[in-house]
Coordinates of C-alpha atoms in Angstrom, one line a residue:
X200 CA -0.2 -0.1 -0.1
X201 CA 1.0 3.6 -0.5
X202 CA -0.3 4.9 2.8
X203 CA 2.3 5.8 5.1
X204 CA 2.0 5.2 8.7
X205 CA 1.3 8.3 9.9
X206 CA -0.5 10.4 7.2
X207 CA -3.7 12.4 8.6
X208 CA -7.1 11.6 6.7
X209 CA -7.2 14.5 5.1
X210 CA -3.9 13.6 3.0
X211 CA -5.4 10.3 1.8
X212 CA -7.2 11.0 -2.0
X213 CA -10.0 8.4 -2.7
X214 CA -9.3 6.6 -5.9
X215 CA -13.2 6.4 -7.7
X216 CA -12.8 4.3 -10.7
X217 CA -15.3 4.3 -13.4
X218 CA -13.7 1.8 -15.7
X219 CA -17.1 -0.3 -15.9
X220 CA -19.2 2.9 -16.3
X221 CA -16.9 5.7 -18.5
X222 CA -14.3 3.7 -19.6
X223 CA -17.1 0.8 -21.2
X224 CA -18.6 4.1 -23.0
X225 CA -15.8 4.3 -25.0
X226 CA -16.9 3.4 -28.8
X227 CA -16.2 -0.4 -29.5
X228 CA -15.2 -1.2 -25.9
X229 CA -18.4 -2.8 -24.6
X230 CA -17.6 -5.7 -21.7
X231 CA -19.3 -9.0 -21.5
X232 CA -21.0 -9.1 -17.5
X233 CA -18.5 -12.2 -16.4
X234 CA -16.1 -9.8 -17.6
X235 CA -17.4 -7.3 -15.5
X236 CA -17.0 -9.1 -13.0
X237 CA -13.3 -9.9 -13.5
X238 CA -12.2 -6.5 -13.3
X239 CA -14.3 -5.6 -10.5
X240 CA -13.2 -8.0 -8.4
X241 CA -9.3 -7.0 -9.2
X242 CA -10.2 -3.8 -8.8
X243 CA -11.5 -4.4 -5.3
X244 CA -8.5 -6.5 -4.3
X245 CA -6.2 -3.6 -5.2
X246 CA -7.7 -1.4 -3.1
X247 CA -9.9 1.0 -4.9
X248 CA -12.0 2.5 -2.9
X249 CA -14.8 3.2 -5.0
X250 CA -16.3 1.5 -7.9
X251 CA -18.8 3.0 -10.6
X252 CA -20.5 -0.4 -11.9
X253 CA -22.6 1.1 -14.6
X254 CA -25.6 3.1 -15.6
X255 CA -28.5 0.8 -14.2
X256 CA -31.4 2.8 -16.6
X257 CA -29.2 2.3 -19.5
X258 CA -29.8 -1.0 -20.3
X259 CA -30.9 -4.2 -18.9
X260 CA -27.3 -5.3 -19.0
X261 CA -26.0 -2.1 -17.1
X262 CA -28.4 -3.2 -14.2
X263 CA -27.2 -6.7 -14.1
X264 CA -23.6 -5.7 -13.9
X265 CA -24.2 -3.6 -11.2
X266 CA -26.7 -5.8 -9.8
X267 CA -24.1 -8.7 -9.6
X268 CA -21.1 -6.8 -8.9
X269 CA -23.3 -5.6 -5.7
X270 CA -23.4 -9.2 -4.6
X271 CA -19.7 -10.3 -5.1
X272 CA -17.5 -6.8 -4.1
X273 CA -16.2 -6.8 -0.3
X274 CA -14.2 -3.7 0.5
X275 CA -14.6 -0.9 -2.1
X276 CA -18.2 0.9 -2.5
X277 CA -20.4 -0.2 -5.3
X278 CA -21.6 2.9 -7.1
X279 CA -24.2 3.5 -9.8
X280 CA -25.1 6.4 -11.8
X281 CA -28.1 8.7 -12.8
X282 CA -29.9 11.3 -14.2
X283 CA -31.3 14.1 -11.8
X284 CA -34.9 12.1 -12.8
X285 CA -36.9 9.5 -10.2
X286 CA -36.9 7.0 -12.6
X287 CA -33.0 6.9 -12.7
X288 CA -32.6 7.3 -9.5
X289 CA -34.7 4.2 -8.2
X290 CA -33.4 2.2 -11.0
X291 CA -29.9 3.0 -9.5
X292 CA -31.3 2.2 -5.9
X293 CA -32.3 -1.3 -6.9
X294 CA -29.4 -2.3 -8.5
X295 CA -27.7 -1.4 -5.7
X296 CA -29.9 -3.5 -3.3
X297 CA -27.1 -6.1 -2.4
X298 CA -23.8 -4.0 -2.5
X299 CA -22.6 -4.5 1.5
X300 CA -21.4 -0.4 0.3
X301 CA -23.1 1.6 -1.8
X302 CA -23.5 5.1 -3.5
X303 CA -25.8 6.7 -6.0
X304 CA -24.2 9.4 -8.1
X305 CA -26.7 11.5 -9.5
X306 CA -25.6 14.5 -12.1
X307 CA -26.9 17.2 -14.2
X308 CA -25.5 19.5 -16.7
X309 CA -24.9 22.9 -15.2
X310 CA -23.4 25.0 -18.1
X311 CA -25.0 27.6 -20.5
X312 CA -24.4 25.2 -23.5
X313 CA -25.9 21.9 -21.4
X314 CA -28.9 24.0 -19.8
X315 CA -29.9 25.4 -23.5
X316 CA -29.2 22.7 -25.8
X317 CA -29.2 19.8 -24.0
X318 CA -31.8 20.5 -21.0
X319 CA -33.8 23.1 -22.5
X320 CA -33.8 24.1 -18.7
X321 CA -33.5 27.7 -17.0
X322 CA -31.0 27.8 -13.9
X323 CA -34.1 27.7 -11.8
X324 CA -34.9 24.7 -13.3
X325 CA -31.7 23.1 -13.1
X326 CA -31.6 24.4 -8.9
X327 CA -35.1 22.5 -8.3
X328 CA -33.7 19.3 -10.1
X329 CA -30.5 19.5 -8.2
X330 CA -32.3 19.5 -4.9
X331 CA -34.7 16.8 -5.7
X332 CA -32.6 14.7 -7.4
X333 CA -30.1 14.8 -4.2
X334 CA -33.1 14.8 -2.0
X335 CA -34.5 11.4 -3.5
X336 CA -31.3 9.6 -3.5
X337 CA -30.4 10.3 -0.1
X338 CA -33.4 8.8 0.7
X339 CA -32.2 5.3 -0.9
X340 CA -28.7 5.6 0.9
X341 CA -26.2 7.8 3.1
X342 CA -23.6 8.1 0.6
X343 CA -24.6 10.5 -2.6
X344 CA -22.3 12.4 -5.0
X345 CA -23.6 15.0 -7.0
X346 CA -22.0 16.1 -10.2
X347 CA -22.2 19.3 -12.1
X348 CA -21.7 17.9 -15.6
X349 CA -19.6 20.6 -17.9
X350 CA -19.0 22.3 -14.3
X351 CA -15.6 24.2 -16.3
X352 CA -17.7 25.9 -18.4
X353 CA -20.6 27.2 -15.9
X354 CA -20.6 30.2 -14.5
X355 CA -19.2 30.6 -10.9
X356 CA -21.8 32.1 -9.3
X357 CA -24.1 29.5 -10.4
X358 CA -21.9 26.7 -10.1
X359 CA -21.8 28.0 -6.4
X360 CA -25.5 27.8 -6.0
X361 CA -25.9 24.5 -7.2
X362 CA -23.2 23.1 -4.9
X363 CA -24.5 24.9 -2.0
X364 CA -28.5 23.5 -3.1
X365 CA -26.5 19.7 -3.4
X366 CA -24.8 19.8 0.2
X367 CA -27.6 21.5 1.9
X368 CA -30.0 18.4 0.4
X369 CA -27.7 15.3 1.7
X370 CA -25.1 15.0 -1.1
X371 CA -21.4 14.0 0.8
X372 CA -19.5 14.2 -2.2
X373 CA -19.2 17.5 -4.6
X374 CA -17.6 16.2 -8.2
X375 CA -16.5 18.7 -10.4
X376 CA -15.7 17.7 -13.8
X377 CA -14.2 18.8 -16.3
X378 CA -16.8 16.4 -18.8
X379 CA -15.2 17.8 -22.2
X380 CA -11.5 18.1 -21.2
X381 CA -11.4 22.2 -21.7
X382 CA -9.7 23.3 -18.8
X383 CA -5.9 23.6 -17.8
X384 CA -4.0 22.5 -14.4
X385 CA -4.2 26.2 -13.1
X386 CA -7.9 27.3 -14.2
X387 CA -9.0 23.6 -12.5
X388 CA -7.1 24.4 -9.0
X389 CA -8.3 27.7 -9.3
X390 CA -12.0 26.6 -9.9
X391 CA -12.2 23.7 -7.0
X392 CA -10.4 26.5 -4.8
X393 CA -12.9 29.1 -5.3
X394 CA -15.7 26.4 -5.1
X395 CA -14.6 25.5 -1.4
X396 CA -14.1 28.8 -0.2
X397 CA -17.2 30.2 -1.1
X398 CA -20.0 28.1 -0.6
X399 CA -21.1 26.9 2.6
X400 CA -20.2 23.7 4.7
X401 CA -17.7 22.9 1.6
X402 CA -15.6 21.8 4.6
X403 CA -18.4 19.0 5.4
X404 CA -17.9 17.1 2.1
X405 CA -15.7 15.6 -0.4
X406 CA -15.0 17.4 -3.4
X407 CA -14.0 15.2 -6.4
X408 CA -12.4 15.8 -9.8
X409 CA -13.8 13.6 -13.5
X410 CA -11.5 15.2 -16.1
X411 CA -11.5 14.3 -19.3
X412 CA -8.3 13.7 -21.7
X413 CA -9.2 15.9 -24.7
X414 CA -6.4 18.4 -24.3
X415 CA -4.2 15.7 -23.1
X416 CA -4.5 17.5 -19.7
X417 CA -6.7 14.8 -17.9
X418 CA -3.9 13.2 -15.4
X419 CA -2.4 17.2 -14.8
X420 CA -6.1 18.9 -14.4
X421 CA -6.7 15.9 -11.6
X422 CA -3.7 16.3 -9.6
X423 CA -4.3 20.2 -9.8
X424 CA -7.6 19.6 -8.6
X425 CA -5.8 17.7 -5.5
X426 CA -3.5 20.5 -4.8
X427 CA -6.8 22.6 -4.7
X428 CA -8.3 20.8 -1.9
X429 CA -10.3 17.8 -3.7
X430 CA -9.6 14.6 -2.0
X431 CA -11.6 12.2 -4.6
X432 CA -10.1 11.3 -8.2
X433 CA -12.8 9.7 -11.1
X434 CA -10.3 7.7 -13.0
X435 CA -10.0 4.6 -14.9
X436 CA -7.6 1.9 -16.0
X437 CA -5.5 2.4 -19.0
X438 CA -7.2 6.0 -19.0
X439 CA -10.4 4.1 -21.0
X440 CA -13.2 6.3 -21.9
X441 CA -15.7 8.3 -24.3
X442 CA -13.7 10.4 -26.7
X443 CA -10.0 10.9 -25.6
X444 CA -10.6 9.0 -22.3
X445 CA -10.4 10.1 -18.5
X446 CA -7.7 10.4 -16.4
X447 CA -5.3 7.2 -16.2
X448 CA -5.8 5.8 -12.8
X449 CA -1.9 4.3 -13.1
X450 CA -0.5 7.4 -13.6
X451 CA -2.6 9.3 -10.6
X452 CA -1.8 6.5 -8.1
X453 CA 1.8 6.6 -9.2
X454 CA 2.4 10.1 -9.3
X455 CA 1.4 10.5 -5.9
X456 CA 3.4 7.7 -5.0
X457 CA 6.5 8.5 -7.0
X458 CA 6.6 12.5 -6.0
X459 CA 5.3 12.7 -2.7
X460 CA 8.1 16.1 -2.2
X461 CA 5.5 17.8 -4.2
X462 CA 2.4 16.0 -3.7
X463 CA 2.4 15.1 0.2
X464 CA -0.8 12.4 -0.4
X465 CA -1.1 8.4 -0.1
X466 CA -4.1 6.5 -1.8
X467 CA -4.9 2.7 -0.5
X468 CA -4.0 1.3 -3.8
X469 CA -1.8 -1.3 -4.3
X470 CA 0.1 -0.3 -7.0
X471 CA 2.0 -3.8 -7.7
X472 CA -1.2 -4.8 -9.2
X473 CA -1.6 -2.0 -11.9
X474 CA -0.1 -3.9 -14.8
X475 CA -2.1 -7.1 -14.1
X476 CA -5.6 -4.5 -14.1
X477 CA -3.9 -3.0 -17.1
X478 CA -3.8 -6.0 -19.1
X479 CA -6.6 -7.5 -17.7
X480 CA -8.7 -4.1 -19.3
X481 CA -6.5 -4.4 -22.2
X482 CA -8.0 -8.1 -23.0
X483 CA -11.7 -7.6 -21.9
X484 CA -12.3 -4.7 -24.2
X485 CA -10.0 -5.4 -26.6
X486 CA -8.4 -1.7 -26.5
X487 CA -4.5 -2.5 -26.7
X488 CA -2.3 -0.5 -24.6
X489 CA 0.1 2.0 -26.7
X490 CA 3.6 0.8 -26.5
X491 CA 4.2 3.8 -24.7
X492 CA 2.3 4.8 -22.3
X493 CA 3.4 5.9 -19.2
X494 CA 3.6 3.2 -15.9
X495 CA 1.9 0.2 -18.1
X496 CA 3.1 0.5 -21.7
X497 CA 5.5 -1.9 -22.9
X498 CA 8.1 0.5 -23.1
X499 CA 7.6 2.3 -20.1
X500 CA 10.6 0.3 -18.3
X501 CA 12.6 -0.6 -21.9
X502 CA 15.8 0.9 -22.9
X503 CA 17.2 0.6 -26.4
X504 CA 19.9 3.5 -26.4
X505 CA 23.1 2.6 -25.5
X506 CA 24.1 5.6 -23.6
X507 CA 20.7 4.9 -21.3
X508 CA 21.7 1.0 -21.1
X509 CA 24.7 1.8 -19.8
X510 CA 23.4 4.1 -17.1
X511 CA 20.5 1.4 -16.5
X512 CA 23.4 -0.9 -16.0
X513 CA 25.2 1.2 -13.6
X514 CA 22.5 2.5 -11.4
X515 CA 18.8 1.9 -12.4
X516 CA 17.9 5.6 -11.1
X517 CA 20.1 7.2 -13.7
X518 CA 17.0 6.6 -16.3
X519 CA 14.0 4.9 -13.8
X520 CA 11.9 7.6 -11.7
X521 CA 10.6 3.9 -10.3
X522 CA 11.3 0.3 -10.0
X523 CA 9.5 -1.8 -12.6
X524 CA 8.4 -4.1 -9.5
X525 CA 6.3 -1.2 -7.9
X526 CA 4.0 -1.5 -10.4
X527 CA 4.0 -5.2 -11.1
X528 CA 6.3 -5.8 -14.3
X529 CA 9.4 -8.0 -13.9
X530 CA 12.6 -6.1 -13.7
X531 CA 14.5 -8.1 -16.7
X532 CA 13.6 -10.1 -19.6
X533 CA 14.9 -13.3 -20.1
X534 CA 15.3 -14.8 -23.6
X535 CA 14.0 -18.0 -23.8
X536 CA 14.8 -19.9 -27.2
X537 CA 14.7 -23.4 -28.8
X538 CA 17.3 -24.7 -26.6
X539 CA 15.8 -24.1 -23.4
X540 CA 14.7 -27.4 -21.6
X541 CA 11.5 -27.5 -19.8
X542 CA 13.1 -26.8 -15.8
X543 CA 13.7 -23.5 -17.4
X544 CA 10.5 -23.1 -19.3
X545 CA 8.7 -24.0 -16.0
X546 CA 10.5 -21.4 -14.3
X547 CA 10.1 -18.8 -16.5
X548 CA 6.2 -19.7 -16.4
X549 CA 6.2 -19.4 -12.3
X550 CA 8.2 -16.1 -13.0
X551 CA 5.6 -14.7 -14.8
X552 CA 3.2 -15.6 -12.4
X553 CA 1.8 -19.0 -14.2
X554 CA 1.3 -22.2 -12.2
X555 CA 0.1 -25.1 -14.6
X556 CA -0.7 -28.6 -14.2
X557 CA 1.5 -30.9 -15.7
X558 CA -0.6 -32.0 -19.0
X559 CA -0.6 -28.1 -19.4
X560 CA 2.4 -27.8 -18.3
X561 CA 3.3 -30.1 -21.3
X562 CA 1.3 -28.6 -23.6
X563 CA 2.2 -25.4 -23.4
X564 CA 6.2 -26.3 -23.5
X565 CA 5.2 -28.1 -27.0
X566 CA 3.6 -25.1 -28.1
X567 CA 6.4 -23.3 -27.0
X568 CA 9.2 -25.5 -28.7
X569 CA 7.0 -25.0 -32.0
X570 CA 7.2 -21.0 -31.5
X571 CA 10.6 -21.2 -30.5
X572 CA 12.1 -22.9 -34.4
X573 CA 9.8 -20.4 -35.9
X574 CA 11.2 -17.2 -34.2
X575 CA 14.8 -15.9 -33.5
X576 CA 14.0 -14.7 -30.0
X577 CA 11.0 -15.6 -27.8
X578 CA 10.1 -12.9 -25.2
X579 CA 7.9 -12.9 -22.1
X580 CA 5.2 -11.4 -23.9
X581 CA 5.4 -14.4 -26.4
X582 CA 5.0 -17.0 -23.8
X583 CA 2.2 -14.9 -22.1
X584 CA 0.6 -14.8 -25.1
X585 CA 1.0 -18.4 -25.6
X586 CA 0.1 -19.7 -21.9
X587 CA -3.2 -17.2 -21.7
X588 CA -4.3 -18.8 -25.2
X589 CA -3.5 -22.4 -23.8
X590 CA -5.6 -21.8 -20.6
X591 CA -8.8 -19.9 -22.4
X592 CA -9.2 -22.6 -24.6
X593 CA -8.4 -25.7 -22.6
X594 CA -12.4 -26.0 -22.0
X595 CA -13.0 -25.4 -25.9
X596 CA -14.8 -28.1 -28.0
X597 CA -13.5 -27.2 -31.5
X598 CA -10.3 -26.3 -32.5
X599 CA -8.2 -25.3 -35.6
X600 CA -6.0 -28.3 -37.0
X601 CA -4.6 -26.8 -40.2
X602 CA -5.0 -23.9 -42.0
X603 CA -3.9 -23.1 -46.0
X604 CA -4.4 -19.8 -47.4
X605 CA -4.1 -18.7 -51.3
X606 CA -4.0 -15.0 -51.5
X607 CA -2.7 -12.2 -54.0
X608 CA -3.5 -9.9 -56.9
X609 CA -5.0 -12.4 -59.3
X610 CA -8.1 -13.1 -57.7
X611 CA -10.4 -13.9 -54.5
X612 CA -8.6 -15.4 -51.7
X613 CA -9.0 -19.1 -50.9
X614 CA -8.7 -20.8 -47.7
X615 CA -8.7 -24.5 -46.6
X616 CA -9.4 -25.3 -42.6
X617 CA -9.5 -28.3 -40.7
X618 CA -11.4 -27.9 -37.1
X619 CA -11.5 -30.5 -34.4
X620 CA -14.8 -30.3 -33.5
X621 CA -15.8 -32.7 -30.5
X622 CA -13.3 -35.0 -31.3
X623 CA -14.0 -35.1 -35.7
X624 CA -11.9 -33.5 -38.2
X625 CA -13.9 -31.6 -40.4
X626 CA -12.0 -29.8 -43.2
X627 CA -13.8 -27.2 -45.7
X628 CA -12.5 -24.9 -48.3
X629 CA -14.4 -21.4 -49.4
X630 CA -13.5 -18.1 -51.2
X631 CA -13.5 -14.8 -49.7
X632 CA -12.7 -11.2 -50.0
X633 CA -9.4 -11.6 -48.9
X634 CA -7.4 -14.2 -46.8
X635 CA -9.0 -13.5 -43.5
X636 CA -12.9 -13.6 -45.1
X637 CA -11.9 -16.4 -46.5
X638 CA -11.1 -18.2 -43.5
X639 CA -14.0 -17.0 -41.8
X640 CA -16.2 -18.3 -44.2
X641 CA -14.4 -21.7 -44.6
X642 CA -14.5 -22.1 -40.7
X643 CA -18.5 -20.8 -41.4
X644 CA -19.3 -23.6 -43.7
X645 CA -17.7 -26.3 -40.8
X646 CA -19.7 -24.5 -37.9
X647 CA -22.9 -22.6 -39.7
X648 CA -23.7 -19.7 -37.8
X649 CA -25.5 -16.1 -38.3
X650 CA -22.9 -14.2 -35.4
X651 CA -21.8 -11.1 -37.0
X652 CA -18.2 -10.1 -37.1
X653 CA -17.7 -6.1 -35.2
X654 CA -14.1 -6.2 -34.4
X655 CA -10.9 -7.9 -36.0
X656 CA -8.2 -6.0 -34.5
X657 CA -4.7 -7.5 -35.0
X658 CA -1.4 -6.0 -33.2
X659 CA 2.1 -7.7 -32.3
X660 CA 3.1 -9.2 -29.3
X661 CA 7.1 -8.2 -29.9
X662 CA 9.3 -6.1 -32.2
X663 CA 10.2 -8.1 -35.5
X664 CA 8.7 -9.0 -38.5
X665 CA 9.0 -12.7 -36.9
X666 CA 6.6 -11.2 -34.3
X667 CA 3.6 -13.4 -33.0
X668 CA 0.3 -11.7 -34.2
X669 CA -2.5 -11.7 -31.3
X670 CA -5.6 -11.1 -32.9
X671 CA -9.1 -9.4 -31.4
X672 CA -12.6 -10.4 -32.7
X673 CA -15.8 -9.5 -31.3
X674 CA -18.9 -11.5 -32.3
X675 CA -22.6 -10.5 -32.2
X676 CA -25.6 -12.6 -31.7
X677 CA -29.2 -11.7 -31.0
X678 CA -27.4 -8.2 -29.0
X679 CA -24.9 -9.9 -26.8
X680 CA -21.6 -9.7 -27.9
X681 CA -17.8 -11.8 -26.8
X682 CA -14.9 -11.3 -27.2
X683 CA -11.7 -13.5 -28.0
X684 CA -8.4 -13.5 -28.5
X685 CA -5.7 -15.6 -30.3
X686 CA -2.0 -15.4 -30.6
X687 CA 0.4 -17.2 -33.3
X688 CA 3.5 -16.1 -35.9
X689 CA 0.9 -16.5 -38.8
X690 CA -1.4 -13.5 -38.4
X691 CA -4.2 -15.8 -40.6
X692 CA -3.9 -18.7 -38.1
X693 CA -4.5 -16.4 -34.9
X694 CA -7.1 -14.8 -36.7
X695 CA -8.7 -18.5 -37.1
X696 CA -8.3 -19.0 -33.8
X697 CA -9.5 -16.1 -32.4
X698 CA -12.5 -16.9 -34.5
X699 CA -12.9 -20.0 -33.3
X700 CA -12.7 -19.0 -29.7
X701 CA -15.3 -16.2 -30.2
X702 CA -17.8 -19.4 -31.7
X703 CA -16.6 -21.3 -28.3
X704 CA -17.7 -18.7 -26.6
X705 CA -21.0 -17.9 -28.1
X706 CA -22.1 -21.6 -27.7
X707 CA -21.4 -21.2 -23.9
X708 CA -23.3 -18.2 -23.3
X709 CA -26.3 -19.7 -25.1
X710 CA -25.6 -23.0 -22.6
X711 CA -24.8 -25.2 -25.6
X712 CA -22.6 -27.8 -25.5
X713 CA -22.3 -28.9 -29.0
X714 CA -21.3 -26.9 -32.4
X715 CA -25.0 -27.8 -33.2
X716 CA -25.9 -24.6 -30.9
X717 CA -25.0 -21.6 -33.7
X718 CA -26.5 -23.6 -36.9
X719 CA -29.9 -22.2 -35.6
X720 CA -28.6 -18.9 -34.6

């Protein structure tokens, strides 16, 4: 934990994670219920104070997610979002029924733009809705957060007026969001101070920041807000969120942990779990983390320059302001190759956090040797991708056995694929608009289905022309979606494996055990 032994409560920054609400609103980032539960449980384990689990009125799926998350979270406060109207607030309260610790977060637009164009309400009407919404939420729970949407473009006198009304009506947390990422750090710091200095009983509540990254200032603005007196920061894993995203949780936590000289605060987040959380959110959202992303990017602790390498070898602090271990990253990447034996492979897996049974270990080792024969260097990321795929596909009933693809400028792509379907080997041939389309058509010829492909994404696991390709796909059927991943040095093989994995997931979701489950889809 980052908490000092003798720090006062006023120096603690509450971490409010909205990955499952605002983060999931990123186009293409929707998560299944199971994936949301995975993320929520990890956030709870790592010490996040509040988990905004969803927007219950938005859909039955969001309602169910908040309800189920409330059943399993033991330490964090579970929060549901609502607009300033009775139906939203009551729906949020219903979704939070099973949460041991619950919060209703209600909001309304306060800026002239939002009042005129989005709400068609004047100042007095917005003021009345603040009072009625907070009062109604407070009847459901003692923990109520109120947000002035687009606060940074709201007239100061009106902002103070509605904040005072929210406090008087029972709000315990007041959020001053930079909804459109418009503010600069000096402006945002001054805004928080202005509200706290001018609103009666401001010292009785916690002020919060919620900063978007449209100008790349979300983290800087959030920290400036803390300097101005805010003691809650709303953020997301990997900075996931609408448009350019939100303030990044890992950057907030490590900035406070690393720069205690100018940021004399602390959080309760276990920073050594940051990389694990980053990888999970990236996997379930199918949003890859950019290589140069602060704290959790692949290159965050990598050094290629000879000058940098020389300095780090002599003293890591010459070019590293924090240790890799402090955020859950291994300090070194041992190069594994085709001459490595089982013992070394097993030790490497343990270093990477994997414990496999004997049969799974043998399967993973065989695939590792096959990969090592095809790649010049096998990196930690290659092994992680290989083992994660092995674990993910262990219980699946359909597997890719062989694939041959013909592609070029001379005509349509052609694919011949062999699948293991519940122990039967089936081969089909198909054409398509390119090699990927042909491959997927060949799979459909064996496993007929009506699932649509809403996402197809490829990125390299490591550097080099022999790098493994990691393919993410999202399949949708009857309004439901699943995300699946697979890795292979051959992009088309990885594509086939990912597509087949998605089909397996769809069958599992529908409660079926055989491929015929999708035929009537």
